Tab-separated table of C-alpha atoms in Angstrom:
chain	number	residue	atom	x	y	z
L	1	MET	CA	12.005	14.842	-9.787
L	2	LYS	CA	9.505	12.149	-8.981
L	3	GLY	CA	5.788	12.848	-8.486
L	4	GLY	CA	3.152	11.438	-6.163
L	5	ALA	CA	1.387	9.423	-8.919
L	6	ALA	CA	-1.539	11.595	-8.591
L	7	GLY	CA	-1.904	12.103	-12.511
L	8	GLY	CA	-1.572	15.275	-14.624
L	9	GLY	CA	-3.660	17.435	-16.687
L	10	TYR	CA	-7.420	16.812	-16.422
L	11	SER	CA	-7.083	13.485	-14.955
L	12	GLN	CA	-5.226	14.486	-11.426
L	13	VAL	CA	-6.803	13.004	-8.474
L	14	LEU	CA	-7.836	15.192	-5.667
L	15	PRO	CA	-7.324	16.167	-2.775
L	16	MET	CA	-3.677	15.783	-4.194
L	17	GLU	CA	-2.056	17.329	-0.985
L	18	ASN	CA	-3.812	14.635	1.122
L	19	ILE	CA	-2.780	11.723	-1.270
L	20	ASN	CA	0.747	12.831	-1.202
L	21	LEU	CA	1.041	13.206	2.649
L	22	HIS	CA	-0.218	10.168	4.451
L	23	PHE	CA	-3.725	10.078	3.100
L	24	THR	CA	-5.630	7.465	4.808
L	25	GLY	CA	-2.768	5.877	6.689
L	26	ASP	CA	-2.499	2.840	4.706
L	27	PHE	CA	1.281	2.914	4.223
L	28	HIS	CA	1.649	3.401	7.962
L	29	ALA	CA	-0.357	0.243	8.687
L	30	VAL	CA	1.636	-1.581	6.100
L	31	THR	CA	4.924	-0.495	7.692
L	32	SER	CA	3.569	-1.334	11.153
L	33	ALA	CA	2.387	-4.668	10.033
L	34	HIS	CA	5.828	-5.603	8.285
L	35	ASN	CA	7.881	-4.481	11.132
L	36	MET	CA	5.533	-6.240	13.894
L	37	ILE	CA	6.521	-9.372	12.047
L	38	THR	CA	10.203	-8.483	12.190
L	39	ALA	CA	10.072	-7.697	15.921
L	40	LEU	CA	8.154	-10.960	16.872
L	41	LEU	CA	10.652	-12.892	14.564
L	42	ASP	CA	13.631	-11.286	16.244
L	43	ASN	CA	12.118	-12.097	19.574
L	44	TYR	CA	11.536	-15.757	18.417
L	45	ILE	CA	15.254	-16.018	17.331
L	46	TYR	CA	16.336	-14.584	20.718
L	47	GLN	CA	14.304	-17.184	22.855
L	48	ASN	CA	15.417	-19.966	20.796
L	49	ARG	CA	19.048	-18.942	20.433
L	50	ASN	CA	20.544	-21.795	22.096
L	51	THR	CA	18.252	-24.498	20.854
L	52	CYS	CA	17.478	-26.492	17.833
L	53	GLU	CA	14.456	-24.476	17.058
L	54	GLY	CA	16.386	-21.509	16.051
L	55	LEU	CA	16.772	-20.253	12.586
L	56	LYS	CA	19.933	-20.349	10.393
L	57	GLU	CA	19.007	-18.118	7.801
L	58	ILE	CA	16.773	-14.897	8.011
L	59	LYS	CA	15.036	-13.483	4.802
L	60	TRP	CA	12.952	-10.817	6.185
L	61	LYS	CA	14.097	-7.129	6.994
L	62	ARG	CA	12.488	-4.030	8.014
L	63	VAL	CA	10.729	-1.164	6.048
L	64	LEU	CA	10.515	2.354	6.524
L	65	ASP	CA	8.334	4.773	4.153
L	66	VAL	CA	11.590	6.818	3.542
L	67	ASN	CA	14.329	6.105	1.087
L	68	ASP	CA	17.143	6.146	3.728
L	69	ARG	CA	20.385	4.891	1.899
L	70	SER	CA	22.184	4.879	5.296
L	71	LEU	CA	19.565	2.114	6.732
L	72	ARG	CA	19.673	-0.130	3.760
L	73	ASN	CA	22.246	-2.318	5.476
L	74	ILE	CA	22.924	-2.424	9.212
L	75	VAL	CA	23.496	-4.600	12.282
L	76	SER	CA	20.817	-4.996	14.759
L	77	GLY	CA	20.817	-6.440	18.266
L	78	LEU	CA	23.797	-4.754	19.649
L	79	GLY	CA	24.372	-3.491	23.070
L	80	GLY	CA	24.665	-6.734	25.220
L	81	SER	CA	22.898	-10.100	25.292
L	82	LEU	CA	19.640	-8.175	26.678
L	83	ASN	CA	19.083	-6.810	23.519
L	84	GLY	CA	18.801	-9.336	21.163
L	85	VAL	CA	21.166	-11.240	18.758
L	86	PRO	CA	23.610	-9.263	16.594
L	87	THR	CA	22.250	-9.940	12.985
L	88	GLU	CA	23.033	-8.241	9.707
L	89	THR	CA	19.699	-6.842	8.575
L	90	GLY	CA	18.512	-3.595	6.793
L	91	PHE	CA	15.432	-1.495	5.796
L	92	ASP	CA	13.664	-1.545	2.767
L	93	ILE	CA	11.164	1.143	1.593
L	94	THR	CA	7.404	0.528	2.400
L	95	PRO	CA	6.253	0.152	-1.242
L	96	ALA	CA	8.900	-2.555	-1.582
L	97	SER	CA	7.396	-4.827	1.318
L	98	GLU	CA	5.794	-7.951	0.571
L	99	ILE	CA	2.903	-6.899	2.700
L	100	MET	CA	2.220	-4.149	0.314
L	101	ALA	CA	1.997	-6.612	-2.553
L	102	ILE	CA	0.037	-9.161	-0.821
L	103	LEU	CA	-2.712	-6.284	0.251
L	104	CYS	CA	-3.003	-5.585	-3.324
L	105	LEU	CA	-3.346	-9.024	-4.554
L	106	ALA	CA	-5.816	-10.111	-1.718
L	107	THR	CA	-9.422	-10.741	-2.632
L	108	ASP	CA	-10.730	-10.556	0.931
L	109	LEU	CA	-9.790	-10.463	4.483
L	110	ASP	CA	-9.465	-14.451	4.570
L	111	ASP	CA	-7.250	-14.397	1.537
L	112	LEU	CA	-5.265	-11.618	3.175
L	113	ARG	CA	-4.722	-13.744	6.202
L	114	ARG	CA	-3.869	-16.854	4.064
L	115	ARG	CA	-1.150	-14.939	2.032
L	116	ILE	CA	0.410	-13.380	5.301
L	117	GLY	CA	0.545	-16.644	6.732
L	118	ASN	CA	2.491	-18.074	3.891
L	119	ILE	CA	5.245	-15.345	4.042
L	120	LEU	CA	8.672	-16.836	4.151
L	121	LEU	CA	10.748	-15.531	7.142
L	122	GLY	CA	13.791	-17.811	6.855
L	123	PHE	CA	14.936	-21.373	7.082
L	124	THR	CA	15.677	-23.631	9.968
L	125	TYR	CA	18.755	-25.698	10.779
L	126	THR	CA	17.135	-28.599	8.922
L	127	ASP	CA	16.484	-26.433	5.831
L	128	GLU	CA	12.956	-26.355	6.358
L	129	PRO	CA	10.912	-22.882	5.483
L	130	PHE	CA	9.842	-20.901	8.309
L	131	THR	CA	6.781	-18.867	7.865
L	132	VAL	CA	4.600	-16.270	9.544
L	133	ASN	CA	2.221	-19.275	10.244
L	134	ASP	CA	5.299	-21.139	12.186
L	135	LEU	CA	5.670	-17.802	14.037
L	136	GLY	CA	1.832	-18.203	14.987
L	137	VAL	CA	0.835	-14.382	14.331
L	138	ALA	CA	-0.862	-14.250	11.073
L	139	GLY	CA	-4.113	-13.509	12.750
L	140	ALA	CA	-2.768	-10.543	14.618
L	141	ILE	CA	-0.771	-9.104	11.559
L	142	THR	CA	-4.045	-9.163	9.434
L	143	VAL	CA	-5.933	-7.375	12.265
L	144	LEU	CA	-3.380	-4.553	11.685
L	145	LEU	CA	-4.543	-4.344	8.118
L	146	LYS	CA	-8.308	-4.799	8.224
L	147	ASP	CA	-8.892	-0.840	7.725
L	148	ALA	CA	-5.913	-0.584	5.100
L	149	LEU	CA	-7.458	-3.368	3.118
L	150	LEU	CA	-10.573	-0.942	2.313
L	151	PRO	CA	-10.079	1.179	-1.148
L	152	ASN	CA	-10.118	5.019	-0.894
L	153	LEU	CA	-12.447	6.951	-3.132
L	154	VAL	CA	-11.215	10.254	-4.519
L	155	GLN	CA	-12.106	12.260	-7.775
L	156	THR	CA	-10.351	13.818	-10.659
L	157	THR	CA	-10.254	17.355	-11.554
L	158	GLU	CA	-13.218	16.487	-13.714
L	159	ASN	CA	-15.027	15.106	-10.921
L	160	THR	CA	-14.647	11.451	-12.269
L	161	ALA	CA	-14.779	8.834	-9.423
L	162	ALA	CA	-11.245	7.460	-8.919
L	163	PHE	CA	-9.898	4.522	-6.402
L	164	VAL	CA	-6.483	4.957	-4.885
L	165	HIS	CA	-5.438	1.883	-3.055
L	166	GLY	CA	-1.939	0.594	-2.321
L	167	GLY	CA	1.438	1.361	-3.794
L	168	PRO	CA	3.634	-1.672	-4.782
L	169	PHE	CA	6.824	-0.692	-6.775
L	170	ALA	CA	6.632	-2.039	-10.347
L	171	ASN	CA	10.362	-2.796	-10.368
L	172	ILE	CA	9.881	-5.078	-7.406
L	173	VAL	CA	6.355	-6.114	-7.402
L	174	HIS	CA	3.394	-5.729	-9.838
L	175	GLY	CA	3.234	-1.950	-9.832
L	176	CYS	CA	-0.491	-1.387	-9.769
L	177	ASN	CA	-3.550	-0.902	-7.513
L	178	SER	CA	-5.461	-3.383	-5.550
L	179	ILE	CA	-7.571	-6.137	-7.102
L	180	ILE	CA	-10.331	-5.202	-4.550
L	181	ALA	CA	-10.391	-1.705	-5.769
L	182	THR	CA	-10.586	-2.517	-9.403
L	183	ARG	CA	-13.408	-5.164	-8.916
L	184	MET	CA	-15.242	-2.397	-6.743
L	185	ALA	CA	-14.963	0.076	-9.589
L	186	LEU	CA	-16.126	-2.504	-12.131
L	187	THR	CA	-19.449	-2.589	-10.035
L	188	TYR	CA	-19.978	1.202	-10.356
L	189	GLY	CA	-18.885	2.394	-13.805
L	190	ASP	CA	-19.318	1.344	-17.474
L	191	TYR	CA	-15.698	1.294	-17.846
L	192	VAL	CA	-12.601	1.327	-15.482
L	193	ILE	CA	-9.026	2.405	-16.222
L	194	THR	CA	-6.179	0.858	-14.365
L	195	GLU	CA	-2.863	2.827	-14.286
L	196	ALA	CA	0.107	0.373	-14.548
L	197	GLY	CA	3.164	2.539	-14.162
L	198	PHE	CA	6.888	2.322	-14.744
L	199	GLY	CA	6.472	1.914	-18.557
L	200	ALA	CA	4.601	-0.533	-20.728
L	201	ASP	CA	7.601	-2.942	-20.464
L	202	LEU	CA	7.211	-3.205	-16.817
L	203	GLY	CA	4.000	-1.955	-15.182
L	204	ALA	CA	1.878	-3.011	-18.075
L	205	GLU	CA	3.160	-6.373	-18.457
L	206	LYS	CA	3.158	-7.191	-14.779
L	207	PHE	CA	-0.457	-6.052	-14.462
L	208	PHE	CA	-1.394	-8.814	-17.253
L	209	ASN	CA	0.875	-11.367	-15.886
L	210	ILE	CA	0.118	-11.150	-12.319
L	211	LYS	CA	-2.787	-8.928	-11.218
L	212	CYS	CA	-5.030	-10.000	-14.170
L	213	ARG	CA	-4.203	-13.657	-13.844
L	214	LYS	CA	-4.836	-13.733	-10.262
L	215	ALA	CA	-8.041	-11.807	-10.424
L	216	GLY	CA	-9.429	-13.229	-13.621
L	217	LEU	CA	-9.484	-9.977	-15.365
L	218	SER	CA	-9.663	-9.581	-18.997
L	219	PRO	CA	-8.948	-5.955	-20.074
L	220	LYS	CA	-10.674	-4.967	-23.545
L	221	LEU	CA	-8.241	-2.083	-24.310
L	222	THR	CA	-4.702	-1.022	-23.636
L	223	ILE	CA	-3.722	2.729	-23.751
L	224	ILE	CA	-0.164	3.544	-24.249
L	225	VAL	CA	0.992	6.955	-23.072
L	226	ALA	CA	3.923	8.466	-24.860
L	227	THR	CA	5.360	11.936	-25.146
L	228	ALA	CA	7.355	13.642	-27.896
L	229	GLN	CA	10.180	14.213	-25.405
L	230	SER	CA	10.389	10.543	-24.466
L	231	LEU	CA	10.386	9.423	-28.120
L	232	LYS	CA	13.189	11.880	-29.073
L	233	LEU	CA	15.183	10.613	-26.035
L	234	HIS	CA	14.830	6.889	-27.213
L	235	GLY	CA	15.498	8.373	-30.728
L	236	GLY	CA	19.121	9.144	-29.827
L	237	VAL	CA	18.436	12.990	-29.174
L	238	PRO	CA	20.692	14.003	-25.904
L	239	GLU	CA	18.568	14.533	-22.876
L	240	ALA	CA	19.628	18.164	-22.454
L	241	GLU	CA	18.139	18.670	-26.002
L	242	ILE	CA	14.858	16.610	-25.881
L	243	LYS	CA	12.641	20.023	-25.320
L	244	ASN	CA	13.995	21.264	-28.680
L	245	GLU	CA	12.329	20.617	-32.003
L	246	ASN	CA	13.975	17.548	-33.607
L	247	LEU	CA	11.792	15.608	-36.028
L	248	GLU	CA	14.396	13.189	-37.186
L	249	GLY	CA	15.051	12.164	-33.362
L	250	LEU	CA	11.153	11.953	-32.826
L	251	ARG	CA	10.952	9.586	-35.987
L	252	ASN	CA	13.553	7.355	-34.695
L	253	GLY	CA	12.041	7.091	-31.287
L	254	LEU	CA	8.882	5.718	-32.777
L	255	ALA	CA	10.755	2.303	-33.248
L	256	ASN	CA	10.617	2.050	-29.277
L	257	LEU	CA	7.024	2.826	-29.252
L	258	ASP	CA	6.355	0.354	-32.069
L	259	LYS	CA	8.106	-2.326	-29.796
L	260	HIS	CA	5.771	-1.416	-26.820
L	261	ILE	CA	2.751	-1.564	-29.025
L	262	ASP	CA	4.005	-5.267	-30.105
L	263	ASN	CA	4.490	-6.173	-26.573
L	264	MET	CA	1.009	-5.087	-25.648
L	265	GLN	CA	-0.635	-6.783	-28.619
L	266	SER	CA	1.091	-10.163	-27.536
L	267	PHE	CA	-1.600	-9.980	-24.731
L	268	SER	CA	-4.558	-9.950	-26.983
């Protein structure tokens, strides 16, 4: 049901099979960096389990590039004292990782390291925040991401250049590609289009509120993509019937589109 975000029609990006299957390994790098922090944090907790340097609350989980329902909530550290401290934890999907958001909002390698160092991992027994900087591994984690920080150049079916970089979920993070990719694209073309997915009321608003503010970008034009089927669905037509002609449902659905237009105009 869900595509690989490789576009459609004459704006599909190629090679689609490579983009959908591992591509350049950026997602693997984010997964490795995130889980390396988790492993080092678990080791810190284990080494300080009987001291006042331990942590009373953990905010950091693991990630996997698979939506595995059975691993969303688990208990780790079982099997005796040599295998860690039993802890309630779980796996999020890689695009939901804070590392993914940081990768796409970082402006360069130094900024990436700064953001990684500030990641909140938990709280001490004195209610002080405990970060990756406190763990002392910000530099090592940044090294794992040094190649993933580089944008990936592909092309559309009409041979137009396109950058594919990052993949933060819009319902969790900001849902659009990296600042670095957009800035790089602006140096090569007369205009640059950024896809902000998950609907204008989610991806687009986060694009304006988060990415544009952080990057100092001022878009000159907003394009809202709407389909007749989606308009009919918002116009009260049952989902099973949205492929059939229904002018009344189509007209009723325009009210939803009008609201999206109003929201986008509020950013001008």
